[in-house]
């Protein structure tokens, strides 16, 4: 038998209590940038808890402090950003004590107000073309630091740091055709409050396309294989169209093929009858590209013979 605090500890059941732990802050609310002191006080029995205590801001570790001879662990920090923080402390236990978790301390960090504005150019813009977003964050109490995130609905488009004048900018080329509600959100730092711009309605329109049709053999003899090459390009910018092309002989569909990565589709046709054929390549368009077509006249001659 082992005696623990004048109590006999019998067998495998160790007398290791969970020591109470009370967490307090030196100041709340506190101005941004304040030097705060968080104290986690543990209460033992005839023994005093030993080891370390880890402090958390929600689930994010803030730091670890050694327990002193009075059972207190103390953490100093001035890095909490403006806003509301749920602070807790955890003790993993030692030879005489089990683990323990403190109460939750709600730490409020106040900050200077900010105002965020947003401009976007061009508006409207072509699909998949560069769109420049520029934001300015100001405060009557100084120039904010930190970063701005540009958001379309709930999707983050880009994050950019503020420069010395409180400006942040980013360019994206990923928006397809549609209308987007874009906002600039300034993330609070240790001094300034967060803020969001008024949403800007950005209209993104489809891209016009240009289709060309070439024949590998014109005229061709009846039964000869002819390679018809269809190329679809963007009329604005360098984005490559996607989708499919249909090759028509007047009103008859000869074949349909997808565009490859270079915006090209090739048709090998050997079934054209004798005569003149008006061939049309029709690009069907896609979510971001408008349809277009091209036409050529293919002459098919009879096979020459000799007597």
PDB file of C-alpha atoms in Angstrom:
ATOM      1  CA  UNK A   1       0.000   0.000   0.000  1.00  0.00           C
ATOM      2  CA  UNK A   2       1.074   3.571  -0.752  1.00  0.00           C
ATOM      3  CA  UNK A   3       0.157   6.499   1.447  1.00  0.00           C
ATOM      4  CA  UNK A   4      -0.923   9.622  -0.465  1.00  0.00           C
ATOM      5  CA  UNK A   5      -1.728  12.679   1.652  1.00  0.00           C
ATOM      6  CA  UNK A   6      -2.330  10.419   4.691  1.00  0.00           C
ATOM      7  CA  UNK A   7      -4.701   8.228   2.661  1.00  0.00           C
ATOM      8  CA  UNK A   8      -3.859   4.642   1.817  1.00  0.00           C
ATOM      9  CA  UNK A   9      -3.737   4.094  -1.959  1.00  0.00           C
ATOM     10  CA  UNK A  10      -4.759   0.462  -2.347  1.00  0.00           C
ATOM     11  CA  UNK A  11      -3.929  -1.746  -5.312  1.00  0.00           C
ATOM     12  CA  UNK A  12      -4.024  -0.472  -8.897  1.00  0.00           C
ATOM     13  CA  UNK A  13      -6.440   2.393  -8.226  1.00  0.00           C
ATOM     14  CA  UNK A  14      -4.180   5.434  -7.984  1.00  0.00           C
ATOM     15  CA  UNK A  15      -5.390   8.378  -5.911  1.00  0.00           C
ATOM     16  CA  UNK A  16      -4.640  11.059  -8.484  1.00  0.00           C
ATOM     17  CA  UNK A  17      -7.265  13.829  -8.400  1.00  0.00           C
ATOM     18  CA  UNK A  18      -7.983  16.344 -11.141  1.00  0.00           C
ATOM     19  CA  UNK A  19      -6.689  19.583  -9.597  1.00  0.00           C
ATOM     20  CA  UNK A  20      -9.063  22.565  -9.908  1.00  0.00           C
ATOM     21  CA  UNK A  21      -7.676  25.264 -12.213  1.00  0.00           C
ATOM     22  CA  UNK A  22      -8.945  28.850 -12.368  1.00  0.00           C
ATOM     23  CA  UNK A  23      -7.943  31.078 -15.291  1.00  0.00           C
ATOM     24  CA  UNK A  24      -8.034  34.882 -15.050  1.00  0.00           C
ATOM     25  CA  UNK A  25      -6.923  37.744 -17.292  1.00  0.00           C
ATOM     26  CA  UNK A  26      -5.296  40.974 -16.257  1.00  0.00           C
ATOM     27  CA  UNK A  27      -7.694  43.128 -18.289  1.00  0.00           C
ATOM     28  CA  UNK A  28     -10.820  42.680 -20.373  1.00  0.00           C
ATOM     29  CA  UNK A  29     -11.816  44.512 -22.423  1.00  0.00           C
ATOM     30  CA  UNK A  30      -8.363  45.770 -23.388  1.00  0.00           C
ATOM     31  CA  UNK A  31      -7.147  48.094 -26.161  1.00  0.00           C
ATOM     32  CA  UNK A  32      -5.435  46.461 -29.118  1.00  0.00           C
ATOM     33  CA  UNK A  33      -1.751  45.875 -28.537  1.00  0.00           C
ATOM     34  CA  UNK A  34      -2.112  45.749 -24.744  1.00  0.00           C
ATOM     35  CA  UNK A  35       0.309  43.564 -22.778  1.00  0.00           C
ATOM     36  CA  UNK A  36      -2.020  40.991 -21.210  1.00  0.00           C
ATOM     37  CA  UNK A  37      -1.264  38.546 -18.409  1.00  0.00           C
ATOM     38  CA  UNK A  38      -3.175  35.246 -18.214  1.00  0.00           C
ATOM     39  CA  UNK A  39      -2.807  33.382 -14.921  1.00  0.00           C
ATOM     40  CA  UNK A  40      -3.863  29.750 -14.459  1.00  0.00           C
ATOM     41  CA  UNK A  41      -3.999  28.914 -10.759  1.00  0.00           C
ATOM     42  CA  UNK A  42      -4.014  25.208  -9.815  1.00  0.00           C
ATOM     43  CA  UNK A  43      -5.039  23.937  -6.400  1.00  0.00           C
ATOM     44  CA  UNK A  44      -3.343  20.835  -5.026  1.00  0.00           C
ATOM     45  CA  UNK A  45      -3.766  18.788  -1.826  1.00  0.00           C
ATOM     46  CA  UNK A  46      -0.785  17.988   0.357  1.00  0.00           C
ATOM     47  CA  UNK A  47       1.185  18.072  -2.915  1.00  0.00           C
ATOM     48  CA  UNK A  48       1.430  20.879  -5.460  1.00  0.00           C
ATOM     49  CA  UNK A  49       0.890  20.208  -9.188  1.00  0.00           C
ATOM     50  CA  UNK A  50       4.084  20.402 -11.233  1.00  0.00           C
ATOM     51  CA  UNK A  51       4.918  20.671 -14.925  1.00  0.00           C
ATOM     52  CA  UNK A  52       3.463  23.039 -17.492  1.00  0.00           C
ATOM     53  CA  UNK A  53       0.165  24.578 -18.569  1.00  0.00           C
ATOM     54  CA  UNK A  54      -0.762  25.287 -22.197  1.00  0.00           C
ATOM     55  CA  UNK A  55      -2.963  28.271 -23.037  1.00  0.00           C
ATOM     56  CA  UNK A  56      -5.370  28.228 -26.002  1.00  0.00           C
ATOM     57  CA  UNK A  57      -7.239  30.831 -28.008  1.00  0.00           C
ATOM     58  CA  UNK A  58     -10.208  28.633 -28.954  1.00  0.00           C
ATOM     59  CA  UNK A  59      -8.325  25.640 -30.405  1.00  0.00           C
ATOM     60  CA  UNK A  60      -5.136  27.550 -31.297  1.00  0.00           C
ATOM     61  CA  UNK A  61      -2.212  27.210 -28.861  1.00  0.00           C
ATOM     62  CA  UNK A  62      -0.968  30.559 -27.533  1.00  0.00           C
ATOM     63  CA  UNK A  63       1.956  29.293 -25.500  1.00  0.00           C
ATOM     64  CA  UNK A  64       3.104  27.136 -22.588  1.00  0.00           C
ATOM     65  CA  UNK A  65       4.149  28.257 -19.091  1.00  0.00           C
ATOM     66  CA  UNK A  66       5.852  26.507 -16.221  1.00  0.00           C
ATOM     67  CA  UNK A  67       3.911  26.032 -12.963  1.00  0.00           C
ATOM     68  CA  UNK A  68       5.624  27.913 -10.129  1.00  0.00           C
ATOM     69  CA  UNK A  69       5.904  26.882  -6.485  1.00  0.00           C
ATOM     70  CA  UNK A  70       2.525  28.510  -5.753  1.00  0.00           C
ATOM     71  CA  UNK A  71       0.750  26.388  -8.371  1.00  0.00           C
ATOM     72  CA  UNK A  72       0.377  29.260 -10.848  1.00  0.00           C
ATOM     73  CA  UNK A  73       1.281  29.307 -14.558  1.00  0.00           C
ATOM     74  CA  UNK A  74       1.549  32.750 -16.138  1.00  0.00           C
ATOM     75  CA  UNK A  75       1.490  33.689 -19.838  1.00  0.00           C
ATOM     76  CA  UNK A  76       2.229  37.210 -21.119  1.00  0.00           C
ATOM     77  CA  UNK A  77       1.124  38.234 -24.625  1.00  0.00           C
ATOM     78  CA  UNK A  78       0.388  41.349 -26.643  1.00  0.00           C
ATOM     79  CA  UNK A  79      -0.441  39.531 -29.887  1.00  0.00           C
ATOM     80  CA  UNK A  80      -4.198  39.062 -29.686  1.00  0.00           C
ATOM     81  CA  UNK A  81      -5.980  40.695 -32.597  1.00  0.00           C
ATOM     82  CA  UNK A  82      -8.984  42.941 -32.203  1.00  0.00           C
ATOM     83  CA  UNK A  83     -12.151  40.980 -31.448  1.00  0.00           C
ATOM     84  CA  UNK A  84     -13.505  38.354 -29.056  1.00  0.00           C
ATOM     85  CA  UNK A  85     -11.327  35.472 -27.856  1.00  0.00           C
ATOM     86  CA  UNK A  86     -12.271  32.383 -25.824  1.00  0.00           C
ATOM     87  CA  UNK A  87      -9.172  31.605 -23.745  1.00  0.00           C
ATOM     88  CA  UNK A  88      -8.661  28.307 -21.880  1.00  0.00           C
ATOM     89  CA  UNK A  89      -5.768  26.515 -20.204  1.00  0.00           C
ATOM     90  CA  UNK A  90      -5.014  22.813 -19.985  1.00  0.00           C
ATOM     91  CA  UNK A  91      -2.831  20.879 -17.535  1.00  0.00           C
ATOM     92  CA  UNK A  92      -1.649  17.395 -18.626  1.00  0.00           C
ATOM     93  CA  UNK A  93      -1.078  16.067 -15.091  1.00  0.00           C
ATOM     94  CA  UNK A  94       1.966  14.645 -13.285  1.00  0.00           C
ATOM     95  CA  UNK A  95       2.805  11.779 -10.892  1.00  0.00           C
ATOM     96  CA  UNK A  96       0.344  12.976  -8.258  1.00  0.00           C
ATOM     97  CA  UNK A  97      -2.404  14.593 -10.358  1.00  0.00           C
ATOM     98  CA  UNK A  98      -4.591  13.848 -13.342  1.00  0.00           C
ATOM     99  CA  UNK A  99      -5.178  16.323 -16.164  1.00  0.00           C
ATOM    100  CA  UNK A 100      -7.305  19.432 -15.742  1.00  0.00           C
ATOM    101  CA  UNK A 101      -8.953  22.114 -17.896  1.00  0.00           C
ATOM    102  CA  UNK A 102      -9.693  25.659 -16.792  1.00  0.00           C
ATOM    103  CA  UNK A 103     -12.791  27.770 -17.133  1.00  0.00           C
ATOM    104  CA  UNK A 104     -13.255  29.827 -20.320  1.00  0.00           C
ATOM    105  CA  UNK A 105     -12.152  33.458 -20.130  1.00  0.00           C
ATOM    106  CA  UNK A 106     -13.765  35.723 -22.725  1.00  0.00           C
ATOM    107  CA  UNK A 107     -11.079  38.205 -23.686  1.00  0.00           C
ATOM    108  CA  UNK A 108     -12.281  41.299 -25.545  1.00  0.00           C
ATOM    109  CA  UNK A 109      -9.733  43.300 -27.559  1.00  0.00           C
ATOM    110  CA  UNK A 110     -11.008  46.695 -28.642  1.00  0.00           C
ATOM    111  CA  UNK A 111      -9.524  48.534 -31.624  1.00  0.00           C
ATOM    112  CA  UNK A 112      -9.663  51.607 -33.769  1.00  0.00           C
ATOM    113  CA  UNK A 113     -12.462  51.620 -36.374  1.00  0.00           C
ATOM    114  CA  UNK A 114     -11.680  51.191 -40.073  1.00  0.00           C
ATOM    115  CA  UNK A 115     -13.444  51.754 -43.382  1.00  0.00           C
ATOM    116  CA  UNK A 116     -12.788  49.609 -46.452  1.00  0.00           C
ATOM    117  CA  UNK A 117     -13.597  50.536 -50.068  1.00  0.00           C
ATOM    118  CA  UNK A 118     -13.333  48.489 -53.270  1.00  0.00           C
ATOM    119  CA  UNK A 119     -12.950  49.303 -56.967  1.00  0.00           C
ATOM    120  CA  UNK A 120     -12.887  46.769 -59.819  1.00  0.00           C
ATOM    121  CA  UNK A 121     -11.779  47.255 -63.433  1.00  0.00           C
ATOM    122  CA  UNK A 122     -12.923  46.540 -66.043  1.00  0.00           C
ATOM    123  CA  UNK A 123     -16.634  46.201 -65.350  1.00  0.00           C
ATOM    124  CA  UNK A 124     -18.097  44.517 -67.323  1.00  0.00           C
ATOM    125  CA  UNK A 125     -15.225  42.161 -68.140  1.00  0.00           C
ATOM    126  CA  UNK A 126     -14.746  39.281 -70.533  1.00  0.00           C
ATOM    127  CA  UNK A 127     -14.769  35.744 -69.166  1.00  0.00           C
ATOM    128  CA  UNK A 128     -11.389  34.397 -68.033  1.00  0.00           C
ATOM    129  CA  UNK A 129      -9.745  37.785 -68.655  1.00  0.00           C
ATOM    130  CA  UNK A 130      -7.699  39.780 -66.074  1.00  0.00           C
ATOM    131  CA  UNK A 131      -9.843  41.638 -63.540  1.00  0.00           C
ATOM    132  CA  UNK A 132      -8.050  44.112 -61.247  1.00  0.00           C
ATOM    133  CA  UNK A 133      -9.405  44.554 -57.714  1.00  0.00           C
ATOM    134  CA  UNK A 134      -8.158  47.445 -55.582  1.00  0.00           C
ATOM    135  CA  UNK A 135      -9.027  48.169 -51.956  1.00  0.00           C
ATOM    136  CA  UNK A 136      -8.224  51.029 -49.577  1.00  0.00           C
ATOM    137  CA  UNK A 137      -8.503  50.667 -45.779  1.00  0.00           C
ATOM    138  CA  UNK A 138      -8.504  53.870 -43.732  1.00  0.00           C
ATOM    139  CA  UNK A 139      -8.868  54.850 -40.065  1.00  0.00           C
ATOM    140  CA  UNK A 140      -9.014  58.270 -38.394  1.00  0.00           C
ATOM    141  CA  UNK A 141      -6.437  56.964 -35.889  1.00  0.00           C
ATOM    142  CA  UNK A 142      -3.654  55.895 -38.249  1.00  0.00           C
ATOM    143  CA  UNK A 143      -2.844  53.724 -41.250  1.00  0.00           C
ATOM    144  CA  UNK A 144      -4.046  50.129 -40.827  1.00  0.00           C
ATOM    145  CA  UNK A 145      -1.723  47.202 -41.466  1.00  0.00           C
ATOM    146  CA  UNK A 146      -2.489  43.612 -42.298  1.00  0.00           C
ATOM    147  CA  UNK A 147      -4.262  42.189 -45.327  1.00  0.00           C
ATOM    148  CA  UNK A 148      -7.444  42.285 -47.392  1.00  0.00           C
ATOM    149  CA  UNK A 149      -9.280  39.260 -48.795  1.00  0.00           C
ATOM    150  CA  UNK A 150     -11.346  39.688 -51.946  1.00  0.00           C
ATOM    151  CA  UNK A 151     -14.436  37.486 -51.812  1.00  0.00           C
ATOM    152  CA  UNK A 152     -17.103  36.626 -54.384  1.00  0.00           C
ATOM    153  CA  UNK A 153     -20.108  35.426 -52.400  1.00  0.00           C
ATOM    154  CA  UNK A 154     -18.478  32.869 -50.076  1.00  0.00           C
ATOM    155  CA  UNK A 155     -15.512  32.115 -52.334  1.00  0.00           C
ATOM    156  CA  UNK A 156     -12.122  33.705 -51.700  1.00  0.00           C
ATOM    157  CA  UNK A 157     -10.601  35.082 -54.893  1.00  0.00           C
ATOM    158  CA  UNK A 158      -7.316  36.447 -53.517  1.00  0.00           C
ATOM    159  CA  UNK A 159      -5.634  37.873 -50.418  1.00  0.00           C
ATOM    160  CA  UNK A 160      -3.244  40.815 -50.603  1.00  0.00           C
ATOM    161  CA  UNK A 161      -1.210  42.724 -47.984  1.00  0.00           C
ATOM    162  CA  UNK A 162      -1.799  46.402 -47.281  1.00  0.00           C
ATOM    163  CA  UNK A 163       1.006  48.723 -48.327  1.00  0.00           C
ATOM    164  CA  UNK A 164       2.195  51.759 -46.394  1.00  0.00           C
ATOM    165  CA  UNK A 165      -0.806  53.744 -47.610  1.00  0.00           C
ATOM    166  CA  UNK A 166      -3.410  51.178 -46.598  1.00  0.00           C
ATOM    167  CA  UNK A 167      -3.916  49.940 -50.160  1.00  0.00           C
ATOM    168  CA  UNK A 168      -4.171  46.326 -51.361  1.00  0.00           C
ATOM    169  CA  UNK A 169      -4.667  45.018 -54.875  1.00  0.00           C
ATOM    170  CA  UNK A 170      -4.938  41.715 -56.717  1.00  0.00           C
ATOM    171  CA  UNK A 171      -5.693  40.516 -60.235  1.00  0.00           C
ATOM    172  CA  UNK A 172      -7.639  37.360 -61.094  1.00  0.00           C
ATOM    173  CA  UNK A 173      -8.320  35.686 -64.433  1.00  0.00           C
ATOM    174  CA  UNK A 174     -10.559  32.848 -63.274  1.00  0.00           C
ATOM    175  CA  UNK A 175     -14.074  34.284 -63.425  1.00  0.00           C
ATOM    176  CA  UNK A 176     -16.360  32.767 -66.008  1.00  0.00           C
ATOM    177  CA  UNK A 177     -19.443  34.373 -67.510  1.00  0.00           C
ATOM    178  CA  UNK A 178     -21.955  35.525 -64.903  1.00  0.00           C
ATOM    179  CA  UNK A 179     -22.592  38.238 -62.320  1.00  0.00           C
ATOM    180  CA  UNK A 180     -20.559  38.262 -59.119  1.00  0.00           C
ATOM    181  CA  UNK A 181     -21.047  40.156 -55.858  1.00  0.00           C
ATOM    182  CA  UNK A 182     -17.473  40.942 -54.795  1.00  0.00           C
ATOM    183  CA  UNK A 183     -16.421  42.438 -51.452  1.00  0.00           C
ATOM    184  CA  UNK A 184     -13.102  43.365 -49.859  1.00  0.00           C
ATOM    185  CA  UNK A 185     -12.732  42.186 -46.255  1.00  0.00           C
ATOM    186  CA  UNK A 186     -10.056  43.713 -44.041  1.00  0.00           C
ATOM    187  CA  UNK A 187      -8.822  41.301 -41.376  1.00  0.00           C
ATOM    188  CA  UNK A 188      -8.363  42.818 -37.926  1.00  0.00           C
ATOM    189  CA  UNK A 189      -4.842  43.130 -36.521  1.00  0.00           C
ATOM    190  CA  UNK A 190      -3.678  43.881 -32.985  1.00  0.00           C
ATOM    191  CA  UNK A 191      -4.790  47.506 -33.235  1.00  0.00           C
ATOM    192  CA  UNK A 192      -7.466  48.022 -35.892  1.00  0.00           C
ATOM    193  CA  UNK A 193     -10.968  46.593 -36.208  1.00  0.00           C
ATOM    194  CA  UNK A 194     -11.995  44.527 -39.203  1.00  0.00           C
ATOM    195  CA  UNK A 195     -14.279  46.008 -41.848  1.00  0.00           C
ATOM    196  CA  UNK A 196     -15.837  45.113 -45.190  1.00  0.00           C
ATOM    197  CA  UNK A 197     -16.475  47.132 -48.310  1.00  0.00           C
ATOM    198  CA  UNK A 198     -19.844  47.554 -49.931  1.00  0.00           C
ATOM    199  CA  UNK A 199     -20.285  44.737 -52.491  1.00  0.00           C
ATOM    200  CA  UNK A 200     -19.516  45.527 -56.120  1.00  0.00           C
ATOM    201  CA  UNK A 201     -21.595  43.772 -58.772  1.00  0.00           C
ATOM    202  CA  UNK A 202     -19.112  42.564 -61.361  1.00  0.00           C
ATOM    203  CA  UNK A 203     -20.585  41.472 -64.683  1.00  0.00           C
ATOM    204  CA  UNK A 204     -18.549  38.969 -66.689  1.00  0.00           C
ATOM    205  CA  UNK A 205     -19.688  38.362 -70.234  1.00  0.00           C
ATOM    206  CA  UNK A 206     -18.912  35.550 -72.667  1.00  0.00           C
ATOM    207  CA  UNK A 207     -16.118  35.775 -75.215  1.00  0.00           C
ATOM    208  CA  UNK A 208     -16.691  36.087 -78.952  1.00  0.00           C
ATOM    209  CA  UNK A 209     -14.964  33.408 -81.022  1.00  0.00           C
ATOM    210  CA  UNK A 210     -13.580  33.123 -84.550  1.00  0.00           C
ATOM    211  CA  UNK A 211     -13.805  29.779 -86.380  1.00  0.00           C
ATOM    212  CA  UNK A 212     -11.765  28.850 -89.448  1.00  0.00           C
ATOM    213  CA  UNK A 213     -12.149  25.780 -91.695  1.00  0.00           C
ATOM    214  CA  UNK A 214      -9.402  24.400 -93.949  1.00  0.00           C
ATOM    215  CA  UNK A 215      -9.325  21.478 -96.389  1.00  0.00           C
ATOM    216  CA  UNK A 216      -6.257  19.327 -97.018  1.00  0.00           C
ATOM    217  CA  UNK A 217      -7.319  18.604-100.607  1.00  0.00           C
ATOM    218  CA  UNK A 218      -9.486  20.830-102.791  1.00  0.00           C
ATOM    219  CA  UNK A 219     -10.513  19.671-105.323  1.00  0.00           C
ATOM    220  CA  UNK A 220     -10.529  16.014-104.356  1.00  0.00           C
ATOM    221  CA  UNK A 221     -11.553  12.921-106.262  1.00  0.00           C
ATOM    222  CA  UNK A 222     -14.526  10.809-105.270  1.00  0.00           C
ATOM    223  CA  UNK A 223     -13.523   8.469-102.431  1.00  0.00           C
ATOM    224  CA  UNK A 224     -10.382  10.369-101.472  1.00  0.00           C
ATOM    225  CA  UNK A 225      -9.867  11.044 -97.756  1.00  0.00           C
ATOM    226  CA  UNK A 226      -9.956  14.747 -96.986  1.00  0.00           C
ATOM    227  CA  UNK A 227      -8.758  16.188 -93.678  1.00  0.00           C
ATOM    228  CA  UNK A 228     -10.840  19.174 -92.627  1.00  0.00           C
ATOM    229  CA  UNK A 229      -9.176  21.186 -89.869  1.00  0.00           C
ATOM    230  CA  UNK A 230     -11.317  23.453 -87.715  1.00  0.00           C
ATOM    231  CA  UNK A 231      -9.645  26.040 -85.474  1.00  0.00           C
ATOM    232  CA  UNK A 232     -11.599  28.063 -82.917  1.00  0.00           C
ATOM    233  CA  UNK A 233      -9.936  31.068 -81.297  1.00  0.00           C
ATOM    234  CA  UNK A 234     -10.979  33.735 -78.866  1.00  0.00           C
ATOM    235  CA  UNK A 235     -11.737  37.115 -80.385  1.00  0.00           C
ATOM    236  CA  UNK A 236     -10.561  38.806 -77.169  1.00  0.00           C
ATOM    237  CA  UNK A 237      -7.619  37.757 -75.069  1.00  0.00           C
ATOM    238  CA  UNK A 238      -5.691  34.521 -75.119  1.00  0.00           C
ATOM    239  CA  UNK A 239      -8.099  32.099 -73.443  1.00  0.00           C
ATOM    240  CA  UNK A 240      -8.694  28.984 -75.536  1.00  0.00           C
ATOM    241  CA  UNK A 241     -12.276  27.917 -76.267  1.00  0.00           C
ATOM    242  CA  UNK A 242     -13.565  24.543 -75.157  1.00  0.00           C
ATOM    243  CA  UNK A 243     -16.474  22.500 -76.403  1.00  0.00           C
ATOM    244  CA  UNK A 244     -17.331  20.726 -79.653  1.00  0.00           C
ATOM    245  CA  UNK A 245     -17.522  21.403 -83.400  1.00  0.00           C
ATOM    246  CA  UNK A 246     -19.952  19.892 -85.913  1.00  0.00           C
ATOM    247  CA  UNK A 247     -19.058  19.596 -89.599  1.00  0.00           C
ATOM    248  CA  UNK A 248     -22.064  20.050 -91.891  1.00  0.00           C
ATOM    249  CA  UNK A 249     -22.524  19.336 -95.591  1.00  0.00           C
ATOM    250  CA  UNK A 250     -25.337  21.775 -96.331  1.00  0.00           C
ATOM    251  CA  UNK A 251     -27.988  20.529 -93.860  1.00  0.00           C
ATOM    252  CA  UNK A 252     -26.440  17.099 -93.300  1.00  0.00           C
ATOM    253  CA  UNK A 253     -24.258  16.517 -90.255  1.00  0.00           C
ATOM    254  CA  UNK A 254     -21.077  14.660 -91.192  1.00  0.00           C
ATOM    255  CA  UNK A 255     -19.451  14.377 -87.756  1.00  0.00           C
ATOM    256  CA  UNK A 256     -18.975  16.063 -84.364  1.00  0.00           C
ATOM    257  CA  UNK A 257     -15.659  16.287 -82.528  1.00  0.00           C
ATOM    258  CA  UNK A 258     -14.381  17.996 -79.377  1.00  0.00           C
ATOM    259  CA  UNK A 259     -11.793  20.756 -79.537  1.00  0.00           C
ATOM    260  CA  UNK A 260      -8.382  19.700 -78.313  1.00  0.00           C
ATOM    261  CA  UNK A 261      -6.234  21.729 -75.890  1.00  0.00           C
ATOM    262  CA  UNK A 262      -5.187  24.011 -78.757  1.00  0.00           C
ATOM    263  CA  UNK A 263      -8.767  24.731 -79.856  1.00  0.00           C
ATOM    264  CA  UNK A 264      -8.516  22.466 -82.915  1.00  0.00           C
ATOM    265  CA  UNK A 265     -10.712  19.645 -84.254  1.00  0.00           C
ATOM    266  CA  UNK A 266      -9.829  17.499 -87.284  1.00  0.00           C
ATOM    267  CA  UNK A 267     -12.332  15.573 -89.427  1.00  0.00           C
ATOM    268  CA  UNK A 268     -11.204  12.876 -91.905  1.00  0.00           C
ATOM    269  CA  UNK A 269     -13.963  12.531 -94.513  1.00  0.00           C
ATOM    270  CA  UNK A 270     -13.925  10.171 -97.530  1.00  0.00           C
ATOM    271  CA  UNK A 271     -17.641   9.968 -98.286  1.00  0.00           C
ATOM    272  CA  UNK A 272     -18.315  13.148-100.255  1.00  0.00           C
ATOM    273  CA  UNK A 273     -20.125  12.486-103.521  1.00  0.00           C
ATOM    274  CA  UNK A 274     -19.268  13.979-106.898  1.00  0.00           C
ATOM    275  CA  UNK A 275     -20.071  17.674-107.114  1.00  0.00           C
ATOM    276  CA  UNK A 276     -19.719  20.910-105.190  1.00  0.00           C
ATOM    277  CA  UNK A 277     -20.258  20.820-101.424  1.00  0.00           C
ATOM    278  CA  UNK A 278     -20.869  23.753 -99.109  1.00  0.00           C
ATOM    279  CA  UNK A 279     -19.267  22.660 -95.836  1.00  0.00           C
ATOM    280  CA  UNK A 280     -19.849  24.495 -92.569  1.00  0.00           C
ATOM    281  CA  UNK A 281     -17.972  24.063 -89.289  1.00  0.00           C
ATOM    282  CA  UNK A 282     -20.229  25.068 -86.406  1.00  0.00           C
ATOM    283  CA  UNK A 283     -18.720  25.705 -82.985  1.00  0.00           C
ATOM    284  CA  UNK A 284     -21.503  25.205 -80.433  1.00  0.00           C
ATOM    285  CA  UNK A 285     -20.046  27.523 -77.794  1.00  0.00           C
ATOM    286  CA  UNK A 286     -19.666  26.898 -74.045  1.00  0.00           C
ATOM    287  CA  UNK A 287     -20.354  28.576 -70.721  1.00  0.00           C
ATOM    288  CA  UNK A 288     -17.686  31.204 -71.420  1.00  0.00           C
ATOM    289  CA  UNK A 289     -17.467  31.302 -75.237  1.00  0.00           C
ATOM    290  CA  UNK A 290     -20.056  32.325 -77.818  1.00  0.00           C
ATOM    291  CA  UNK A 291     -20.777  30.128 -80.881  1.00  0.00           C
ATOM    292  CA  UNK A 292     -19.260  30.841 -84.295  1.00  0.00           C
ATOM    293  CA  UNK A 293     -18.951  29.114 -87.668  1.00  0.00           C
ATOM    294  CA  UNK A 294     -16.946  28.996 -90.873  1.00  0.00           C
ATOM    295  CA  UNK A 295     -17.804  27.832 -94.422  1.00  0.00           C
ATOM    296  CA  UNK A 296     -15.878  26.616 -97.452  1.00  0.00           C
ATOM    297  CA  UNK A 297     -16.769  25.102-100.811  1.00  0.00           C
ATOM    298  CA  UNK A 298     -15.251  21.690-101.501  1.00  0.00           C
ATOM    299  CA  UNK A 299     -15.130  20.399-105.073  1.00  0.00           C
ATOM    300  CA  UNK A 300     -15.259  16.647-105.595  1.00  0.00           C
ATOM    301  CA  UNK A 301     -14.365  15.399-109.068  1.00  0.00           C
ATOM    302  CA  UNK A 302     -14.828  12.065-110.797  1.00  0.00           C
ATOM    303  CA  UNK A 303     -11.906   9.656-110.799  1.00  0.00           C
ATOM    304  CA  UNK A 304     -10.058   9.981-114.125  1.00  0.00           C
ATOM    305  CA  UNK A 305      -9.832   6.878-116.333  1.00  0.00           C
ATOM    306  CA  UNK A 306      -7.746   5.819-119.326  1.00  0.00           C
ATOM    307  CA  UNK A 307      -8.618   3.744-122.399  1.00  0.00           C
TER     308      UNK A 307
END
